Amino acid sequence: MKLRVGLGTDIHELVEGRPCILGGIELPHPKGPRGHSDGDAVLHALIDAITGAAGLDDIGTLFPNDDPLWKDADSKALLVEAVALASKKGWYVENADVVISTEGPKIKPHRAEMRASIARLLGVETDAVNVKGKTLEGMTELAGGRAVSVQAVCLMHHR
Ligand code: MG
């Protein structure tokens, strides 16, 4: 079986007056990611992991953030499109692993829902998707809940 791995990262500032949408679900938090789209940094990192593995253009080329078409876009639709583009080239998700670093919303209470949400979008079993939250102990530019930073890897198989 031919396998490929892809890596994606993203960071979004957390600001008042935005819904806190991460991993395709809305978390109860007074701030949300600033962005041209809904700012879902988890799904954006996953898109780059998938396009990276499948040899496709990156998220900024596929869905330009100066294109009015993607203003306030639902990132779930962008991820589903990326998965579809990969499958046209014969690449399918095997598993994905995500680390969400933030001192903003608590991730742990929402891990199960987020894993299920991402798995649905990727078209895989829930246990093929993992999500971990990290606070980084106030040691970075994320201190005080200013931002959310995400790393994602995705393994894909060809068929
Ligand atoms: Mg982004």
Tab-separated table of N, CA and C and ligand atoms in Angstrom:
chain	number	residue	atom	x	y	z
A	1	MET	N	0.853	-1.201	0.000
A	1	MET	CA	0.000	0.000	0.000
A	1	MET	C	0.888	1.250	0.000
A	2	LYS	N	0.570	2.190	-0.885
A	2	LYS	CA	1.321	3.450	-0.936
A	2	LYS	C	0.773	4.390	0.130
A	3	LEU	N	1.659	4.922	0.958
A	3	LEU	CA	1.264	5.821	2.046
A	3	LEU	C	2.003	7.143	1.921
A	4	ARG	N	1.354	8.207	2.366
A	4	ARG	CA	2.026	9.508	2.435
A	4	ARG	C	1.542	10.237	3.678
A	5	VAL	N	2.427	11.028	4.265
A	5	VAL	CA	2.055	11.818	5.437
A	5	VAL	C	2.118	13.296	5.077
A	6	GLY	N	1.223	14.079	5.677
A	6	GLY	CA	1.221	15.529	5.473
A	6	GLY	C	1.150	16.237	6.807
A	7	LEU	N	1.749	17.421	6.852
A	7	LEU	CA	1.769	18.233	8.075
A	7	LEU	C	1.117	19.583	7.776
A	8	GLY	N	0.288	20.048	8.701
A	8	GLY	CA	-0.301	21.380	8.558
A	8	GLY	C	-0.282	22.109	9.885
A	9	THR	N	-0.083	23.412	9.840
A	9	THR	CA	-0.137	24.215	11.061
A	9	THR	C	-0.973	25.459	10.783
A	10	ASP	N	-1.505	26.060	11.829
A	10	ASP	CA	-2.224	27.327	11.665
A	10	ASP	C	-2.256	28.030	13.011
A	11	ILE	N	-2.378	29.342	12.957
A	11	ILE	CA	-2.542	30.127	14.177
A	11	ILE	C	-3.541	31.238	13.885
A	12	HIS	N	-4.471	31.457	14.806
A	12	HIS	CA	-5.428	32.570	14.684
A	12	HIS	C	-5.510	33.305	16.016
A	13	GLU	N	-5.568	34.632	15.920
A	13	GLU	CA	-5.798	35.452	17.109
A	13	GLU	C	-7.218	35.199	17.627
A	14	LEU	N	-7.356	35.214	18.966
A	14	LEU	CA	-8.690	35.066	19.570
A	14	LEU	C	-9.193	36.452	19.965
A	15	VAL	N	-10.378	36.827	19.464
A	15	VAL	CA	-10.910	38.175	19.693
A	15	VAL	C	-12.364	38.104	20.173
A	16	GLU	N	-12.760	39.174	20.884
A	16	GLU	CA	-14.148	39.287	21.356
A	16	GLU	C	-15.096	39.358	20.165
A	17	GLY	N	-16.302	38.866	20.377
A	17	GLY	CA	-17.349	39.049	19.377
A	17	GLY	C	-17.297	38.088	18.207
A	18	ARG	N	-16.479	37.038	18.352
A	18	ARG	CA	-16.439	36.009	17.313
A	18	ARG	C	-16.829	34.676	17.952
A	19	PRO	N	-17.654	33.858	17.279
A	19	PRO	CA	-17.942	32.523	17.828
A	19	PRO	C	-16.667	31.696	17.855
A	20	CYS	N	-16.520	30.876	18.901
A	20	CYS	CA	-15.287	30.090	19.056
A	20	CYS	C	-15.456	28.744	18.356
A	21	ILE	N	-15.233	28.760	17.046
A	21	ILE	CA	-15.419	27.551	16.242
A	21	ILE	C	-14.058	26.893	16.012
A	22	LEU	N	-13.930	25.676	16.522
A	22	LEU	CA	-12.681	24.904	16.370
A	22	LEU	C	-13.036	23.439	16.131
A	23	GLY	N	-12.419	22.838	15.153
A	23	GLY	CA	-12.701	21.439	14.842
A	23	GLY	C	-14.120	21.225	14.349
A	24	GLY	N	-14.715	22.285	13.821
A	24	GLY	CA	-16.075	22.177	13.268
A	24	GLY	C	-17.186	22.264	14.290
A	25	ILE	N	-16.835	22.541	15.564
A	25	ILE	CA	-17.876	22.707	16.593
A	25	ILE	C	-17.677	24.059	17.285
A	26	GLU	N	-18.750	24.559	17.901
A	26	GLU	CA	-18.643	25.838	18.602
A	26	GLU	C	-18.413	25.580	20.090
A	27	LEU	N	-17.328	26.144	20.616
A	27	LEU	CA	-16.993	25.968	22.028
A	27	LEU	C	-17.518	27.158	22.823
A	28	PRO	N	-17.946	26.920	24.087
A	28	PRO	CA	-18.408	28.027	24.924
A	28	PRO	C	-17.224	28.843	25.427
A	29	HIS	N	-16.965	30.003	24.800
A	29	HIS	CA	-15.822	30.842	25.162
A	29	HIS	C	-16.130	32.254	24.682
A	30	PRO	N	-15.754	33.293	25.469
A	30	PRO	CA	-16.116	34.669	25.087
A	30	PRO	C	-15.362	35.210	23.876
A	31	LYS	N	-14.284	34.558	23.468
A	31	LYS	CA	-13.534	35.008	22.292
A	31	LYS	C	-13.502	33.896	21.246
A	32	GLY	N	-13.345	34.312	19.988
A	32	GLY	CA	-13.223	33.328	18.919
A	32	GLY	C	-12.137	33.724	17.944
A	33	PRO	N	-11.743	32.798	17.062
A	33	PRO	CA	-10.656	33.089	16.126
A	33	PRO	C	-11.042	34.139	15.088
A	34	ARG	N	-10.161	35.160	14.973
A	34	ARG	CA	-10.319	36.152	13.913
A	34	ARG	C	-9.931	35.490	12.592
A	35	GLY	N	-10.685	35.802	11.526
A	35	GLY	CA	-10.328	35.219	10.236
A	35	GLY	C	-11.241	35.687	9.139
A	36	HIS	N	-10.780	35.524	7.907
A	36	HIS	CA	-11.586	35.850	6.725
A	36	HIS	C	-12.739	34.853	6.640
A	37	SER	N	-12.413	33.573	6.910
A	37	SER	CA	-13.445	32.543	7.004
A	37	SER	C	-13.918	32.538	8.454
A	38	ASP	N	-14.452	31.409	8.924
A	38	ASP	CA	-14.857	31.317	10.335
A	38	ASP	C	-13.644	31.189	11.256
A	39	GLY	N	-12.437	31.108	10.693
A	39	GLY	CA	-11.215	31.101	11.495
A	39	GLY	C	-10.913	29.782	12.189
A	40	ASP	N	-11.516	28.704	11.723
A	40	ASP	CA	-11.339	27.406	12.386
A	40	ASP	C	-9.927	26.869	12.111
A	41	ALA	N	-9.005	27.220	13.007
A	41	ALA	CA	-7.592	26.890	12.823
A	41	ALA	C	-7.349	25.383	12.783
A	42	VAL	N	-8.196	24.612	13.472
A	42	VAL	CA	-8.037	23.148	13.474
A	42	VAL	C	-8.295	22.595	12.075
A	43	LEU	N	-9.398	23.020	11.482
A	43	LEU	CA	-9.722	22.506	10.150
A	43	LEU	C	-8.751	23.051	9.103
A	44	HIS	N	-8.263	24.285	9.301
A	44	HIS	CA	-7.289	24.835	8.348
A	44	HIS	C	-5.989	24.028	8.381
A	45	ALA	N	-5.529	23.677	9.577
A	45	ALA	CA	-4.303	22.871	9.692
A	45	ALA	C	-4.516	21.498	9.052
A	46	LEU	N	-5.700	20.925	9.262
A	46	LEU	CA	-6.002	19.622	8.658
A	46	LEU	C	-6.034	19.713	7.131
A	47	ILE	N	-6.571	20.803	6.602
A	47	ILE	CA	-6.605	20.980	5.142
A	47	ILE	C	-5.178	20.976	4.593
A	48	ASP	N	-4.276	21.685	5.260
A	48	ASP	CA	-2.895	21.713	4.772
A	48	ASP	C	-2.198	20.361	4.953
A	49	ALA	N	-2.567	19.612	5.983
A	49	ALA	CA	-1.998	18.268	6.147
A	49	ALA	C	-2.454	17.359	5.002
A	50	ILE	N	-3.718	17.458	4.657
A	50	ILE	CA	-4.282	16.612	3.588
A	50	ILE	C	-3.728	17.020	2.223
A	51	THR	N	-3.738	18.314	1.938
A	51	THR	CA	-3.246	18.764	0.632
A	51	THR	C	-1.742	18.486	0.530
A	52	GLY	N	-1.048	18.575	1.678
A	52	GLY	CA	0.382	18.265	1.691
A	52	GLY	C	0.636	16.816	1.332
A	53	ALA	N	-0.117	15.910	1.945
A	53	ALA	CA	0.070	14.482	1.671
A	53	ALA	C	-0.322	14.126	0.240
A	54	ALA	N	-1.375	14.767	-0.254
A	54	ALA	CA	-1.930	14.397	-1.562
A	54	ALA	C	-1.247	15.128	-2.722
A	55	GLY	N	-0.279	15.995	-2.400
A	55	GLY	CA	0.429	16.708	-3.463
A	55	GLY	C	-0.420	17.782	-4.129
A	56	LEU	N	-1.372	18.346	-3.380
A	56	LEU	CA	-2.227	19.425	-3.899
A	56	LEU	C	-1.670	20.779	-3.467
A	57	ASP	N	-2.208	21.856	-4.065
A	57	ASP	CA	-1.845	23.204	-3.623
A	57	ASP	C	-2.251	23.397	-2.168
A	58	ASP	N	-1.642	24.379	-1.496
A	58	ASP	CA	-1.958	24.619	-0.083
A	58	ASP	C	-3.277	25.385	0.057
A	59	ILE	N	-3.714	25.532	1.301
A	59	ILE	CA	-5.028	26.131	1.581
A	59	ILE	C	-5.127	27.549	1.026
A	60	GLY	N	-4.018	28.311	1.127
A	60	GLY	CA	-4.048	29.699	0.689
A	60	GLY	C	-4.198	29.835	-0.826
A	61	THR	N	-3.759	28.810	-1.557
A	61	THR	CA	-3.895	28.811	-3.014
A	61	THR	C	-5.262	28.274	-3.433
A	62	LEU	N	-5.712	27.218	-2.748
A	62	LEU	CA	-7.012	26.624	-3.092
A	62	LEU	C	-8.171	27.548	-2.711
A	63	PHE	N	-8.042	28.199	-1.530
A	63	PHE	CA	-9.131	29.037	-1.007
A	63	PHE	C	-8.558	30.391	-0.591
A	64	PRO	N	-8.214	31.263	-1.537
A	64	PRO	CA	-7.507	32.514	-1.203
A	64	PRO	C	-8.295	33.388	-0.219
A	65	ASN	N	-7.577	33.942	0.798
A	65	ASN	CA	-8.306	34.689	1.825
A	65	ASN	C	-8.618	36.129	1.396
A	66	ASP	N	-8.260	36.490	0.137
A	66	ASP	CA	-8.733	37.779	-0.369
A	66	ASP	C	-9.873	37.574	-1.383
A	67	ASP	N	-10.334	36.333	-1.492
A	67	ASP	CA	-11.437	36.034	-2.411
A	67	ASP	C	-12.755	36.159	-1.644
A	68	PRO	N	-13.671	37.063	-2.111
A	68	PRO	CA	-14.945	37.243	-1.404
A	68	PRO	C	-15.751	35.949	-1.302
A	69	LEU	N	-15.464	35.002	-2.200
A	69	LEU	CA	-16.167	33.709	-2.159
A	69	LEU	C	-15.994	33.028	-0.802
A	70	TRP	N	-14.825	33.232	-0.154
A	70	TRP	CA	-14.517	32.520	1.096
A	70	TRP	C	-14.722	33.396	2.325
A	71	LYS	N	-15.297	34.624	2.137
A	71	LYS	CA	-15.568	35.496	3.291
A	71	LYS	C	-16.570	34.805	4.205
A	72	ASP	N	-16.205	34.698	5.496
A	72	ASP	CA	-17.052	34.034	6.495
A	72	ASP	C	-17.395	32.590	6.111
A	73	ALA	N	-16.556	32.004	5.273
A	73	ALA	CA	-16.823	30.634	4.813
A	73	ALA	C	-16.831	29.664	5.985
A	74	ASP	N	-17.661	28.635	5.853
A	74	ASP	CA	-17.693	27.543	6.810
A	74	ASP	C	-16.507	26.634	6.474
A	75	SER	N	-15.533	26.568	7.379
A	75	SER	CA	-14.322	25.787	7.093
A	75	SER	C	-14.629	24.309	6.915
A	76	LYS	N	-15.769	23.849	7.436
A	76	LYS	CA	-16.149	22.444	7.232
A	76	LYS	C	-16.282	22.160	5.730
A	77	ALA	N	-16.864	23.122	5.005
A	77	ALA	CA	-17.039	22.941	3.558
A	77	ALA	C	-15.680	22.932	2.853
A	78	LEU	N	-14.739	23.756	3.347
A	78	LEU	CA	-13.406	23.785	2.736
A	78	LEU	C	-12.686	22.448	2.955
A	79	LEU	N	-12.825	21.890	4.158
A	79	LEU	CA	-12.168	20.608	4.452
A	79	LEU	C	-12.770	19.493	3.597
A	80	VAL	N	-14.088	19.475	3.493
A	80	VAL	CA	-14.742	18.447	2.671
A	80	VAL	C	-14.276	18.563	1.221
A	81	GLU	N	-14.114	19.786	0.749
A	81	GLU	CA	-13.621	20.003	-0.628
A	81	GLU	C	-12.184	19.494	-0.775
A	82	ALA	N	-11.345	19.755	0.233
A	82	ALA	CA	-9.955	19.277	0.183
A	82	ALA	C	-9.918	17.741	0.149
A	83	VAL	N	-10.765	17.108	0.963
A	83	VAL	CA	-10.835	15.635	0.975
A	83	VAL	C	-11.277	15.123	-0.401
A	84	ALA	N	-12.229	15.822	-1.011
A	84	ALA	CA	-12.726	15.411	-2.337
A	84	ALA	C	-11.631	15.565	-3.394
A	85	LEU	N	-10.881	16.675	-3.325
A	85	LEU	CA	-9.796	16.888	-4.288
A	85	LEU	C	-8.730	15.808	-4.143
A	86	ALA	N	-8.421	15.434	-2.889
A	86	ALA	CA	-7.429	14.376	-2.648
A	86	ALA	C	-7.929	13.042	-3.206
A	87	SER	N	-9.202	12.735	-2.984
A	87	SER	CA	-9.738	11.441	-3.426
A	87	SER	C	-9.755	11.355	-4.957
A	88	LYS	N	-9.891	12.498	-5.629
A	88	LYS	CA	-9.821	12.488	-7.107
A	88	LYS	C	-8.450	12.033	-7.586
A	89	LYS	N	-7.431	12.243	-6.752
A	89	LYS	CA	-6.084	11.771	-7.091
A	89	LYS	C	-5.801	10.396	-6.490
A	90	GLY	N	-6.826	9.785	-5.860
A	90	GLY	CA	-6.680	8.445	-5.312
A	90	GLY	C	-6.195	8.391	-3.870
A	91	TRP	N	-6.119	9.575	-3.197
A	91	TRP	CA	-5.603	9.608	-1.825
A	91	TRP	C	-6.744	9.693	-0.809
A	92	TYR	N	-6.711	8.793	0.181
A	92	TYR	CA	-7.755	8.713	1.205
A	92	TYR	C	-7.129	8.765	2.600
A	93	VAL	N	-7.823	9.403	3.525
A	93	VAL	CA	-7.303	9.576	4.880
A	93	VAL	C	-7.256	8.237	5.603
A	94	GLU	N	-6.108	7.951	6.211
A	94	GLU	CA	-5.941	6.778	7.071
A	94	GLU	C	-6.188	7.197	8.524
A	95	ASN	N	-5.481	8.230	8.965
A	95	ASN	CA	-5.744	8.783	10.297
A	95	ASN	C	-5.223	10.213	10.344
A	96	ALA	N	-5.679	10.942	11.360
A	96	ALA	CA	-5.219	12.320	11.566
A	96	ALA	C	-5.002	12.532	13.054
A	97	ASP	N	-4.000	13.321	13.385
A	97	ASP	CA	-3.694	13.623	14.788
A	97	ASP	C	-3.484	15.133	14.904
A	98	VAL	N	-4.104	15.724	15.909
A	98	VAL	CA	-4.143	17.186	16.026
A	98	VAL	C	-3.718	17.610	17.429
A	99	VAL	N	-2.851	18.619	17.512
A	99	VAL	CA	-2.513	19.251	18.798
A	99	VAL	C	-2.999	20.698	18.734
A	100	ILE	N	-3.824	21.068	19.717
A	100	ILE	CA	-4.351	22.438	19.784
A	100	ILE	C	-3.707	23.117	20.991
A	101	SER	N	-2.914	24.156	20.734
A	101	SER	CA	-2.259	24.880	21.817
A	101	SER	C	-2.971	26.202	22.031
A	102	THR	N	-3.497	26.404	23.241
A	102	THR	CA	-4.177	27.654	23.551
A	102	THR	C	-4.372	27.770	25.050
A	103	GLU	N	-4.399	29.010	25.534
A	103	GLU	CA	-4.838	29.270	26.910
A	103	GLU	C	-6.222	29.897	26.866
A	104	GLY	N	-6.883	29.746	25.725
A	104	GLY	CA	-8.258	30.215	25.569
A	104	GLY	C	-9.236	29.131	25.976
A	105	PRO	N	-10.033	28.664	25.030
A	105	PRO	CA	-11.058	27.673	25.393
A	105	PRO	C	-10.429	26.381	25.903
A	106	LYS	N	-11.091	25.758	26.859
A	106	LYS	CA	-10.672	24.435	27.336
A	106	LYS	C	-10.998	23.417	26.247
A	107	ILE	N	-10.008	22.616	25.876
A	107	ILE	CA	-10.195	21.640	24.802
A	107	ILE	C	-10.707	20.305	25.358
A	108	LYS	N	-10.155	19.897	26.511
A	108	LYS	CA	-10.414	18.547	27.017
A	108	LYS	C	-11.904	18.178	27.091
A	109	PRO	N	-12.771	19.078	27.627
A	109	PRO	CA	-14.185	18.676	27.738
A	109	PRO	C	-14.872	18.476	26.390
A	110	HIS	N	-14.220	18.929	25.315
A	110	HIS	CA	-14.863	18.884	23.991
A	110	HIS	C	-14.151	17.952	23.022
A	111	ARG	N	-13.139	17.217	23.559
A	111	ARG	CA	-12.340	16.350	22.687
A	111	ARG	C	-13.192	15.336	21.929
A	112	ALA	N	-14.094	14.673	22.645
A	112	ALA	CA	-14.868	13.592	22.020
A	112	ALA	C	-15.737	14.146	20.896
A	113	GLU	N	-16.384	15.279	21.160
A	113	GLU	CA	-17.257	15.877	20.140
A	113	GLU	C	-16.441	16.348	18.928
A	114	MET	N	-15.252	16.905	19.234
A	114	MET	CA	-14.404	17.407	18.158
A	114	MET	C	-13.884	16.252	17.294
A	115	ARG	N	-13.474	15.166	17.942
A	115	ARG	CA	-12.987	14.001	17.190
A	115	ARG	C	-14.086	13.472	16.270
A	116	ALA	N	-15.304	13.391	16.797
A	116	ALA	CA	-16.417	12.879	15.986
A	116	ALA	C	-16.720	13.820	14.826
A	117	SER	N	-16.666	15.127	15.098
A	117	SER	CA	-16.929	16.128	14.063
A	117	SER	C	-15.905	16.016	12.936
A	118	ILE	N	-14.620	15.946	13.301
A	118	ILE	CA	-13.558	15.874	12.293
A	118	ILE	C	-13.657	14.552	11.524
A	119	ALA	N	-13.913	13.452	12.249
A	119	ALA	CA	-13.999	12.137	11.599
A	119	ALA	C	-15.108	12.118	10.546
A	120	ARG	N	-16.245	12.735	10.884
A	120	ARG	CA	-17.347	12.816	9.902
A	120	ARG	C	-16.889	13.544	8.646
A	121	LEU	N	-16.192	14.669	8.833
A	121	LEU	CA	-15.758	15.476	7.688
A	121	LEU	C	-14.726	14.734	6.839
A	122	LEU	N	-13.871	13.941	7.508
A	122	LEU	CA	-12.820	13.209	6.791
A	122	LEU	C	-13.333	11.898	6.213
A	123	GLY	N	-14.502	11.457	6.683
A	123	GLY	CA	-15.056	10.188	6.216
A	123	GLY	C	-14.330	8.984	6.781
A	124	VAL	N	-13.895	9.087	8.054
A	124	VAL	CA	-13.205	7.963	8.711
A	124	VAL	C	-13.859	7.676	10.059
A	125	GLU	N	-13.464	6.550	10.673
A	125	GLU	CA	-13.958	6.208	12.009
A	125	GLU	C	-13.436	7.228	13.027
A	126	THR	N	-14.195	7.418	14.104
A	126	THR	CA	-13.801	8.403	15.125
A	126	THR	C	-12.434	8.083	15.720
A	127	ASP	N	-12.116	6.782	15.872
A	127	ASP	CA	-10.835	6.457	16.508
A	127	ASP	C	-9.646	6.664	15.565
A	128	ALA	N	-9.917	7.053	14.320
A	128	ALA	CA	-8.826	7.408	13.391
A	128	ALA	C	-8.463	8.883	13.501
A	129	VAL	N	-9.141	9.591	14.399
A	129	VAL	CA	-8.864	11.023	14.595
A	129	VAL	C	-8.564	11.254	16.066
A	130	ASN	N	-7.446	11.896	16.371
A	130	ASN	CA	-7.180	12.244	17.763
A	130	ASN	C	-6.952	13.742	17.897
A	131	VAL	N	-7.278	14.250	19.077
A	131	VAL	CA	-7.193	15.689	19.356
A	131	VAL	C	-6.651	15.840	20.770
A	132	LYS	N	-5.619	16.657	20.934
A	132	LYS	CA	-5.090	16.938	22.269
A	132	LYS	C	-5.002	18.440	22.477
A	133	GLY	N	-5.299	18.881	23.672
A	133	GLY	CA	-5.139	20.285	24.027
A	133	GLY	C	-3.873	20.485	24.847
A	134	LYS	N	-3.160	21.595	24.580
A	134	LYS	CA	-1.960	21.946	25.353
A	134	LYS	C	-2.073	23.410	25.756
A	135	THR	N	-1.607	23.757	26.968
A	135	THR	CA	-1.633	25.168	27.376
A	135	THR	C	-0.277	25.843	27.215
A	136	LEU	N	0.784	25.055	27.117
A	136	LEU	CA	2.155	25.571	26.968
A	136	LEU	C	2.584	26.459	28.132
A	137	GLU	N	1.847	26.357	29.250
A	137	GLU	CA	2.307	26.926	30.527
A	137	GLU	C	2.636	28.415	30.461
A	138	GLY	N	1.952	29.164	29.607
A	138	GLY	CA	2.173	30.614	29.560
A	138	GLY	C	3.505	31.039	28.999
A	139	MET	N	4.183	30.140	28.311
A	139	MET	CA	5.560	30.419	27.890
A	139	MET	C	5.671	30.986	26.478
A	140	THR	N	4.572	31.185	25.783
A	140	THR	CA	4.658	31.568	24.367
A	140	THR	C	3.781	32.770	24.074
A	141	GLU	N	3.719	33.117	22.799
A	141	GLU	CA	2.860	34.215	22.344
A	141	GLU	C	1.380	33.900	22.558
A	142	LEU	N	1.090	32.663	22.977
A	142	LEU	CA	-0.305	32.288	23.234
A	142	LEU	C	-0.737	32.681	24.647
A	143	ALA	N	0.200	33.182	25.457
A	143	ALA	CA	-0.075	33.472	26.867
A	143	ALA	C	-1.274	34.400	27.012
A	144	GLY	N	-2.094	34.113	28.015
A	144	GLY	CA	-3.260	34.945	28.270
A	144	GLY	C	-4.419	34.685	27.320
A	145	GLY	N	-4.332	33.605	26.550
A	145	GLY	CA	-5.435	33.260	25.655
A	145	GLY	C	-5.543	34.157	24.446
A	146	ARG	N	-4.408	34.718	24.001
A	146	ARG	CA	-4.414	35.642	22.851
A	146	ARG	C	-4.678	34.957	21.521
A	147	ALA	N	-4.368	33.687	21.456
A	147	ALA	CA	-4.424	33.014	20.150
A	147	ALA	C	-4.599	31.514	20.333
A	148	VAL	N	-4.903	30.877	19.220
A	148	VAL	CA	-4.936	29.413	19.190
A	148	VAL	C	-4.005	28.970	18.072
A	149	SER	N	-3.157	27.986	18.385
A	149	SER	CA	-2.167	27.488	17.437
A	149	SER	C	-2.391	25.981	17.280
A	150	VAL	N	-2.303	25.501	16.068
A	150	VAL	CA	-2.648	24.099	15.806
A	150	VAL	C	-1.582	23.434	14.942
A	151	GLN	N	-1.238	22.197	15.305
A	151	GLN	CA	-0.433	21.341	14.449
A	151	GLN	C	-1.267	20.099	14.120
A	152	ALA	N	-1.235	19.697	12.871
A	152	ALA	CA	-1.982	18.501	12.469
A	152	ALA	C	-1.123	17.665	11.533
A	153	VAL	N	-1.185	16.348	11.713
A	153	VAL	CA	-0.594	15.438	10.742
A	153	VAL	C	-1.686	14.513	10.237
A	154	CYS	N	-1.533	14.114	8.982
A	154	CYS	CA	-2.509	13.230	8.371
A	154	CYS	C	-1.772	12.192	7.548
A	155	LEU	N	-2.091	10.914	7.798
A	155	LEU	CA	-1.558	9.828	6.973
A	155	LEU	C	-2.617	9.479	5.935
A	156	MET	N	-2.182	9.338	4.687
A	156	MET	CA	-3.132	8.998	3.625
A	156	MET	C	-2.639	7.759	2.895
A	157	HIS	N	-3.602	6.945	2.424
A	157	HIS	CA	-3.246	5.787	1.609
A	157	HIS	C	-3.806	5.992	0.200
A	158	HIS	N	-3.161	5.325	-0.766
A	158	HIS	CA	-3.579	5.465	-2.168
A	158	HIS	C	-4.327	4.212	-2.589
A	159	ARG	N	-5.416	4.430	-3.304
A	159	ARG	CA	-6.099	3.254	-3.885
A	159	ARG	C	-6.792	3.625	-5.194
B	1	MG	MG	-6.362	29.764	9.111
